[in-house]
CSV table of C-alpha atoms in Angstrom, one decimal:
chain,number,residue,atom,x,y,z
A,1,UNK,CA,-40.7,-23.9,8.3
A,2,UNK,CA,-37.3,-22.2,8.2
A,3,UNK,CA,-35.0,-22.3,11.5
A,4,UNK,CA,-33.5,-19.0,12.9
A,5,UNK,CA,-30.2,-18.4,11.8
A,6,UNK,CA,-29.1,-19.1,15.4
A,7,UNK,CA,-30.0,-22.4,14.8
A,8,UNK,CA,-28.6,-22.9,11.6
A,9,UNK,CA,-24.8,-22.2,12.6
A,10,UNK,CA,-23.4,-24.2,15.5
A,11,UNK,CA,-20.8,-21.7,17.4
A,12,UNK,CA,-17.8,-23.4,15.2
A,13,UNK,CA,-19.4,-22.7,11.6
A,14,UNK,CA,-19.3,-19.0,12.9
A,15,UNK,CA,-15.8,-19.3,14.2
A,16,UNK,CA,-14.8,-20.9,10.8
A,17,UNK,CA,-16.7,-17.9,8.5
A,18,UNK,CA,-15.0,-15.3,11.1
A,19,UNK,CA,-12.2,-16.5,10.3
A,20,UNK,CA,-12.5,-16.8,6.3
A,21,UNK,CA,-13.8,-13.1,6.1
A,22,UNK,CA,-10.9,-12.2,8.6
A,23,UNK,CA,-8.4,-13.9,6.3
A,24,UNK,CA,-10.3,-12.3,2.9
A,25,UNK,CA,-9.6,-8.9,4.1
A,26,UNK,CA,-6.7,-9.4,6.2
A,27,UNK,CA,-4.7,-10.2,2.8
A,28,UNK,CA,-6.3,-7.5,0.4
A,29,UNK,CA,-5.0,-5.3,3.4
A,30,UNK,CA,-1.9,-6.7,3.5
A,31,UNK,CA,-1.0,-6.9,-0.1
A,32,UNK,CA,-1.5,-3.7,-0.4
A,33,UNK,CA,0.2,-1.7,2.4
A,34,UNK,CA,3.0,-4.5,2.7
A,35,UNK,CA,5.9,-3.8,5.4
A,36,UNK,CA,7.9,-1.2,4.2
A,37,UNK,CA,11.2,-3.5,3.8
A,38,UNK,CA,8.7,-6.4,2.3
A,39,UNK,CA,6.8,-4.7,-0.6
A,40,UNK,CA,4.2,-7.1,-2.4
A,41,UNK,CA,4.0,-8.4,-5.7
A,42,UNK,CA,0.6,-5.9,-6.2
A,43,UNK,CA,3.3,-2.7,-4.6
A,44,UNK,CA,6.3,-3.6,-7.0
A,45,UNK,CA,3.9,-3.6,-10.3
A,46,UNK,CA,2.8,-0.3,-9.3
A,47,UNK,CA,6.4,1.1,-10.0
A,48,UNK,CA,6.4,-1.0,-13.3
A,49,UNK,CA,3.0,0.9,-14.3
A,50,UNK,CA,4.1,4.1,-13.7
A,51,UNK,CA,6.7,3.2,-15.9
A,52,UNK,CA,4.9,1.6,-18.5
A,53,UNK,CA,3.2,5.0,-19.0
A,54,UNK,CA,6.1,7.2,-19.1
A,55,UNK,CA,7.6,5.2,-21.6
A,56,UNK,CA,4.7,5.5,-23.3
A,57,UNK,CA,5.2,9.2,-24.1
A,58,UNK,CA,8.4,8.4,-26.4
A,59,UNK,CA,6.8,5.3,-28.1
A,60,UNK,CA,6.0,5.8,-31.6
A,61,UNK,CA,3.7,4.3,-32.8
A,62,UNK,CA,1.8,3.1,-29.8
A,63,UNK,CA,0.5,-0.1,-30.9
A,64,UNK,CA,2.2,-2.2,-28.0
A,65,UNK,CA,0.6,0.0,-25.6
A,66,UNK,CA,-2.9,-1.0,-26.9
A,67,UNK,CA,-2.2,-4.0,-27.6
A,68,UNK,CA,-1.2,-4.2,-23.6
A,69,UNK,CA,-4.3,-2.9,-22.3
A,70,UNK,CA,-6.8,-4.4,-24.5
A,71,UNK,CA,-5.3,-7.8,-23.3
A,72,UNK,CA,-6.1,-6.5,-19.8
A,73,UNK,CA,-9.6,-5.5,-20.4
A,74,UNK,CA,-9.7,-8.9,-22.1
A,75,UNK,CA,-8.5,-11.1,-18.7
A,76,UNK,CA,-11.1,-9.1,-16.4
A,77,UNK,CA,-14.1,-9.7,-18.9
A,78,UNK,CA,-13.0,-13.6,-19.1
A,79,UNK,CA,-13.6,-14.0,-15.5
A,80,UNK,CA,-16.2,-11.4,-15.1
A,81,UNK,CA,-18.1,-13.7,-18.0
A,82,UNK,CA,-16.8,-17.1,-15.3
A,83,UNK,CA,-18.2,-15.5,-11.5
A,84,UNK,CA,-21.4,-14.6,-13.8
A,85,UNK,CA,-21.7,-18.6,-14.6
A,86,UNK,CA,-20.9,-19.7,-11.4
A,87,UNK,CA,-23.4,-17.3,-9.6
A,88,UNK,CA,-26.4,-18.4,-12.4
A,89,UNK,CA,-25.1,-22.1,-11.6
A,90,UNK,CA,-25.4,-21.7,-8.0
A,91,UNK,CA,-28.4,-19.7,-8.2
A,92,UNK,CA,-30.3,-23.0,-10.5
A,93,UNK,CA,-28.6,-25.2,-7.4
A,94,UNK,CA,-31.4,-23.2,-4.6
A,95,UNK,CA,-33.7,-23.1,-7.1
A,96,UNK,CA,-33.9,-26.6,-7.4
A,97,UNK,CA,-34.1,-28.3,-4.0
A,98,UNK,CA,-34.6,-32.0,-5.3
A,99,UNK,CA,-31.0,-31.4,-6.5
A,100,UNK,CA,-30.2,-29.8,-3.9
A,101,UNK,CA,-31.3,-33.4,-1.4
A,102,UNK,CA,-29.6,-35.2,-4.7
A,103,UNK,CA,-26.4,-33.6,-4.0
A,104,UNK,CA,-26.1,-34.2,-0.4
A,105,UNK,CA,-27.1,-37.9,-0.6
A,106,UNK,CA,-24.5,-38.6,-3.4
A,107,UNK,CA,-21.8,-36.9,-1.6
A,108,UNK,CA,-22.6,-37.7,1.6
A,109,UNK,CA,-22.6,-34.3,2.5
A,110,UNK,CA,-22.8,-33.7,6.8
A,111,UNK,CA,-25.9,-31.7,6.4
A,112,UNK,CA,-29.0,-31.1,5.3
A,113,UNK,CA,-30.6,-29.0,2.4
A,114,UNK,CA,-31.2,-25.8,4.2
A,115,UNK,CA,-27.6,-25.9,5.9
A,116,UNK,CA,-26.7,-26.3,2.9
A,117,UNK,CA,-28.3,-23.9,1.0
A,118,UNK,CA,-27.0,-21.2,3.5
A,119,UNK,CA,-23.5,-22.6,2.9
A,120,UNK,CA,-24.3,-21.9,-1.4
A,121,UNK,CA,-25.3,-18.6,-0.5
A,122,UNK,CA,-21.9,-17.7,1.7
A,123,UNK,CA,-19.7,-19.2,-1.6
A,124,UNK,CA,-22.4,-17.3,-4.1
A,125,UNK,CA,-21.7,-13.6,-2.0
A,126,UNK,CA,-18.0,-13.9,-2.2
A,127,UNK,CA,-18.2,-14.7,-6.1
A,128,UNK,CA,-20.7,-12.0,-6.6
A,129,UNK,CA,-18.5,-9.6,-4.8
A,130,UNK,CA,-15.4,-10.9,-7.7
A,131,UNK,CA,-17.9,-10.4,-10.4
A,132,UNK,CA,-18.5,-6.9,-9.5
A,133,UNK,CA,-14.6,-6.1,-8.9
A,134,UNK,CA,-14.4,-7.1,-12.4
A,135,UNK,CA,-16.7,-5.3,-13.7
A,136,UNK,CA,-15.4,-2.1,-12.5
A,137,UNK,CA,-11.7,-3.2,-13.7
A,138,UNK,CA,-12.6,-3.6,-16.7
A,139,UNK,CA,-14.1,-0.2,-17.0
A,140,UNK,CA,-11.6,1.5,-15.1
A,141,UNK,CA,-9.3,0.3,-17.8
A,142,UNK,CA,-11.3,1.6,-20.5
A,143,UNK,CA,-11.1,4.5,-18.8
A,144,UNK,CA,-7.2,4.2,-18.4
A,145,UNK,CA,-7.2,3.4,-22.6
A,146,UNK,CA,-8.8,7.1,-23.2
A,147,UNK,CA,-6.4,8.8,-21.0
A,148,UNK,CA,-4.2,6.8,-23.0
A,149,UNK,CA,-5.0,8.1,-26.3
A,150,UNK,CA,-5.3,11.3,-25.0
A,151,UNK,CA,-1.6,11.4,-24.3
A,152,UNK,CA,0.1,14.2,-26.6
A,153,UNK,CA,2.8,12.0,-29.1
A,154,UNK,CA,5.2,15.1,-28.3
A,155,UNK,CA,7.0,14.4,-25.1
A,156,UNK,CA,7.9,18.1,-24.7
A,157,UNK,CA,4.3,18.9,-24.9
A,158,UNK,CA,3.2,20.1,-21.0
A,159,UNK,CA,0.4,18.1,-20.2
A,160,UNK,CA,2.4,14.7,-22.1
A,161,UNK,CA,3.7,13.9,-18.4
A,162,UNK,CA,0.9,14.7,-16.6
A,163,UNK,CA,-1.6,13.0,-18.4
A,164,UNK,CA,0.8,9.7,-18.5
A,165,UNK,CA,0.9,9.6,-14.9
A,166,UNK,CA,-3.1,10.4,-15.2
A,167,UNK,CA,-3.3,7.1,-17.2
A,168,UNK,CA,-0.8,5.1,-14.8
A,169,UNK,CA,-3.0,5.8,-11.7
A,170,UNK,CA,-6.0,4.4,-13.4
A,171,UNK,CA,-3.8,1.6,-14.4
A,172,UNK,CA,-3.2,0.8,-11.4
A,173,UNK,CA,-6.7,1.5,-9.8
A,174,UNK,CA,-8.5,-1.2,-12.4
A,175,UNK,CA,-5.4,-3.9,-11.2
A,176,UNK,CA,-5.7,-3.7,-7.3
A,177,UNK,CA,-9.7,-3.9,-8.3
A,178,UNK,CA,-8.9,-6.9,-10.3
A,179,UNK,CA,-6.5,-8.3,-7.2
A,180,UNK,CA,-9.2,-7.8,-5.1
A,181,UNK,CA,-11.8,-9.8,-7.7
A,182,UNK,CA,-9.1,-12.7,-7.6
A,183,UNK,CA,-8.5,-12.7,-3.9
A,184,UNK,CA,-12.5,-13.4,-3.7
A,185,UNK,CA,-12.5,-16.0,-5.9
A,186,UNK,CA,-9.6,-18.0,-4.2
A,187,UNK,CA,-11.9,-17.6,-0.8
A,188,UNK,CA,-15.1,-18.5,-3.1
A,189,UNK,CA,-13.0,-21.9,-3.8
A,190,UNK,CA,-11.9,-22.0,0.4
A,191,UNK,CA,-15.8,-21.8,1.2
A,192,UNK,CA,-16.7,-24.5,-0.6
A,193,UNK,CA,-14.8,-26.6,2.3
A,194,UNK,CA,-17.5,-25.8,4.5
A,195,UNK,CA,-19.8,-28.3,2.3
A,196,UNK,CA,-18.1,-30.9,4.6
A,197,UNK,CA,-18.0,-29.3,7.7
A,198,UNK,CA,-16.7,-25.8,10.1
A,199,UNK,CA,-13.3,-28.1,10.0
A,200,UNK,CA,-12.7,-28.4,6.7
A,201,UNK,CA,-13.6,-24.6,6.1
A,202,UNK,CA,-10.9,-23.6,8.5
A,203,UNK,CA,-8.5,-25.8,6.7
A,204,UNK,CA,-9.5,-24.7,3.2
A,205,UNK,CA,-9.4,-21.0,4.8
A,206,UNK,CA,-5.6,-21.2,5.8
A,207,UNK,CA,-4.1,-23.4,3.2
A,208,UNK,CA,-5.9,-20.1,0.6
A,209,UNK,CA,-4.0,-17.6,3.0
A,210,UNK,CA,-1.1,-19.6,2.7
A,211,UNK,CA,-1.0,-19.0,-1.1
A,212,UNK,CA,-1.9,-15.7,-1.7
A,213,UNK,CA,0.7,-14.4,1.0
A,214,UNK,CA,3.2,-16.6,-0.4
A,215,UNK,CA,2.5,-15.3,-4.0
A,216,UNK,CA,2.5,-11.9,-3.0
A,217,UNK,CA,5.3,-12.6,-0.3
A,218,UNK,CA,7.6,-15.2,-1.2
A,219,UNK,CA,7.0,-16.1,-5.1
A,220,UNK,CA,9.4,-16.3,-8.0
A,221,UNK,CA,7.2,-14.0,-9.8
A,222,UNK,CA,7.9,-11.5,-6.8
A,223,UNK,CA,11.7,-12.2,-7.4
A,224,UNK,CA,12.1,-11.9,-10.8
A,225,UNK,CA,10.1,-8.4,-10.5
A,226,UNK,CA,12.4,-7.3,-7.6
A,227,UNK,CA,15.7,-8.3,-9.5
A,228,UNK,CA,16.2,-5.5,-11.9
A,229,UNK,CA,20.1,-6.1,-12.0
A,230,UNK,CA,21.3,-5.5,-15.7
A,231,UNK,CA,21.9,-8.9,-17.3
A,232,UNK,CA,24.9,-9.8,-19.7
């Protein structure tokens, strides 16, 4: 006999996952249309992309360029290959409800298997919505390598420029589709809080806000990309 979903989240458990899918696309929102006079991490490499690309155009040969991208395509098939694990891991955990009771006696976990099993299934959705931004990523910079190739070597040729800034808006495309496939693992990792309760979800929730706004916001990453002062 299942229970009614009603009766499976108390009003807090619904104020906590509110709150983490709130916070999920609050950030992706924010990160990418920062305040104008507080651009993001994600904004600032947008410029660097578009001038990744035009340099491109004068490089000869272009083997840094491919080597570049090809790394890329490499770091979004690593952790498309890791949220596919996770989601076959968590998908054995359901199937398996004697593990399932197992893990909530050994941990002492504040509910019981089919609470928890709907907690699994919030952490699997967010990790399957990760795997599929990287999927896409990773194509979108396949796509980006082709325009890449098809980039005349002579920079007076008409369609050199064009086509560059072709390839940097795919570029760019595939990396705020990756962003997005990071931000929803980070809030895969939050949900897990709400294994031991609405509380600890809330907590997990913030403290995950905390960091991606502060990496995107207030980061040495974000400084050293913002400081393009010539250096002796």
């Amino acid at each position: 006999m299942t229970l009614p979903l009603s009766g499976l989240l108390h009003p807090l458990d619904l104020l906590a996952v509110g709150l983490l899918l709130l916070a999920w696309g609050g950030t992706g929102w924010l990160c990418e249309h920062p305040p104008a006079g507080r651009p993001s991490v994600s904004v600032l490499m947008k410029v660097h992309r578009r001038a990744w690309m035009r340099e491109m155009v004068t490089r000869s040969p272009r083997i840094f360029d491919a080597s570049v991208i090809d790394s890329l395509r490499r770091g979004t098939a690593f952790f498309a290959s890791g949220s596919m694990i996770a989601i076959g891991g968590g998908m054995a955990l359901i199937g398996n409800p004697d593990r399932l009771a197992t893990l909530v006696e050994d941990l002492t976990l504040p509910a019981d298997t089919v609470r928890l099993e709907v907690r699994v299934i919030f952490v699997l959705i967010l990790v399957a919505n990760a795997f599929l931004k990287f999927v896409w990523s990773h194509r979108v910079f396949g796509y980006c390598a082709i325009v890449m190739a098809a980039v005349p070597n002579d920079p007076d040729h008409p369609d050199a420029y064009p086509r560059a800034a072709q390839a940097a808006e795919l570029n760019i495309n595939a990396a705020r589709n990756f962003n997005s496939g990071l931000r929803a693992v980070f809030f895969a990792l939050a949900a897990l809080g709400w294994m031991l309760g609405p509380l600890a979800l809330i907590v997990t929730t913030l403290a995950t806000t905390f960091v991606i706004l502060r990496s995107e916001f207030a980061s040495g990453s974000r400084a050293a990309v913002l400081d393009e002062r010539p250096r002796s």
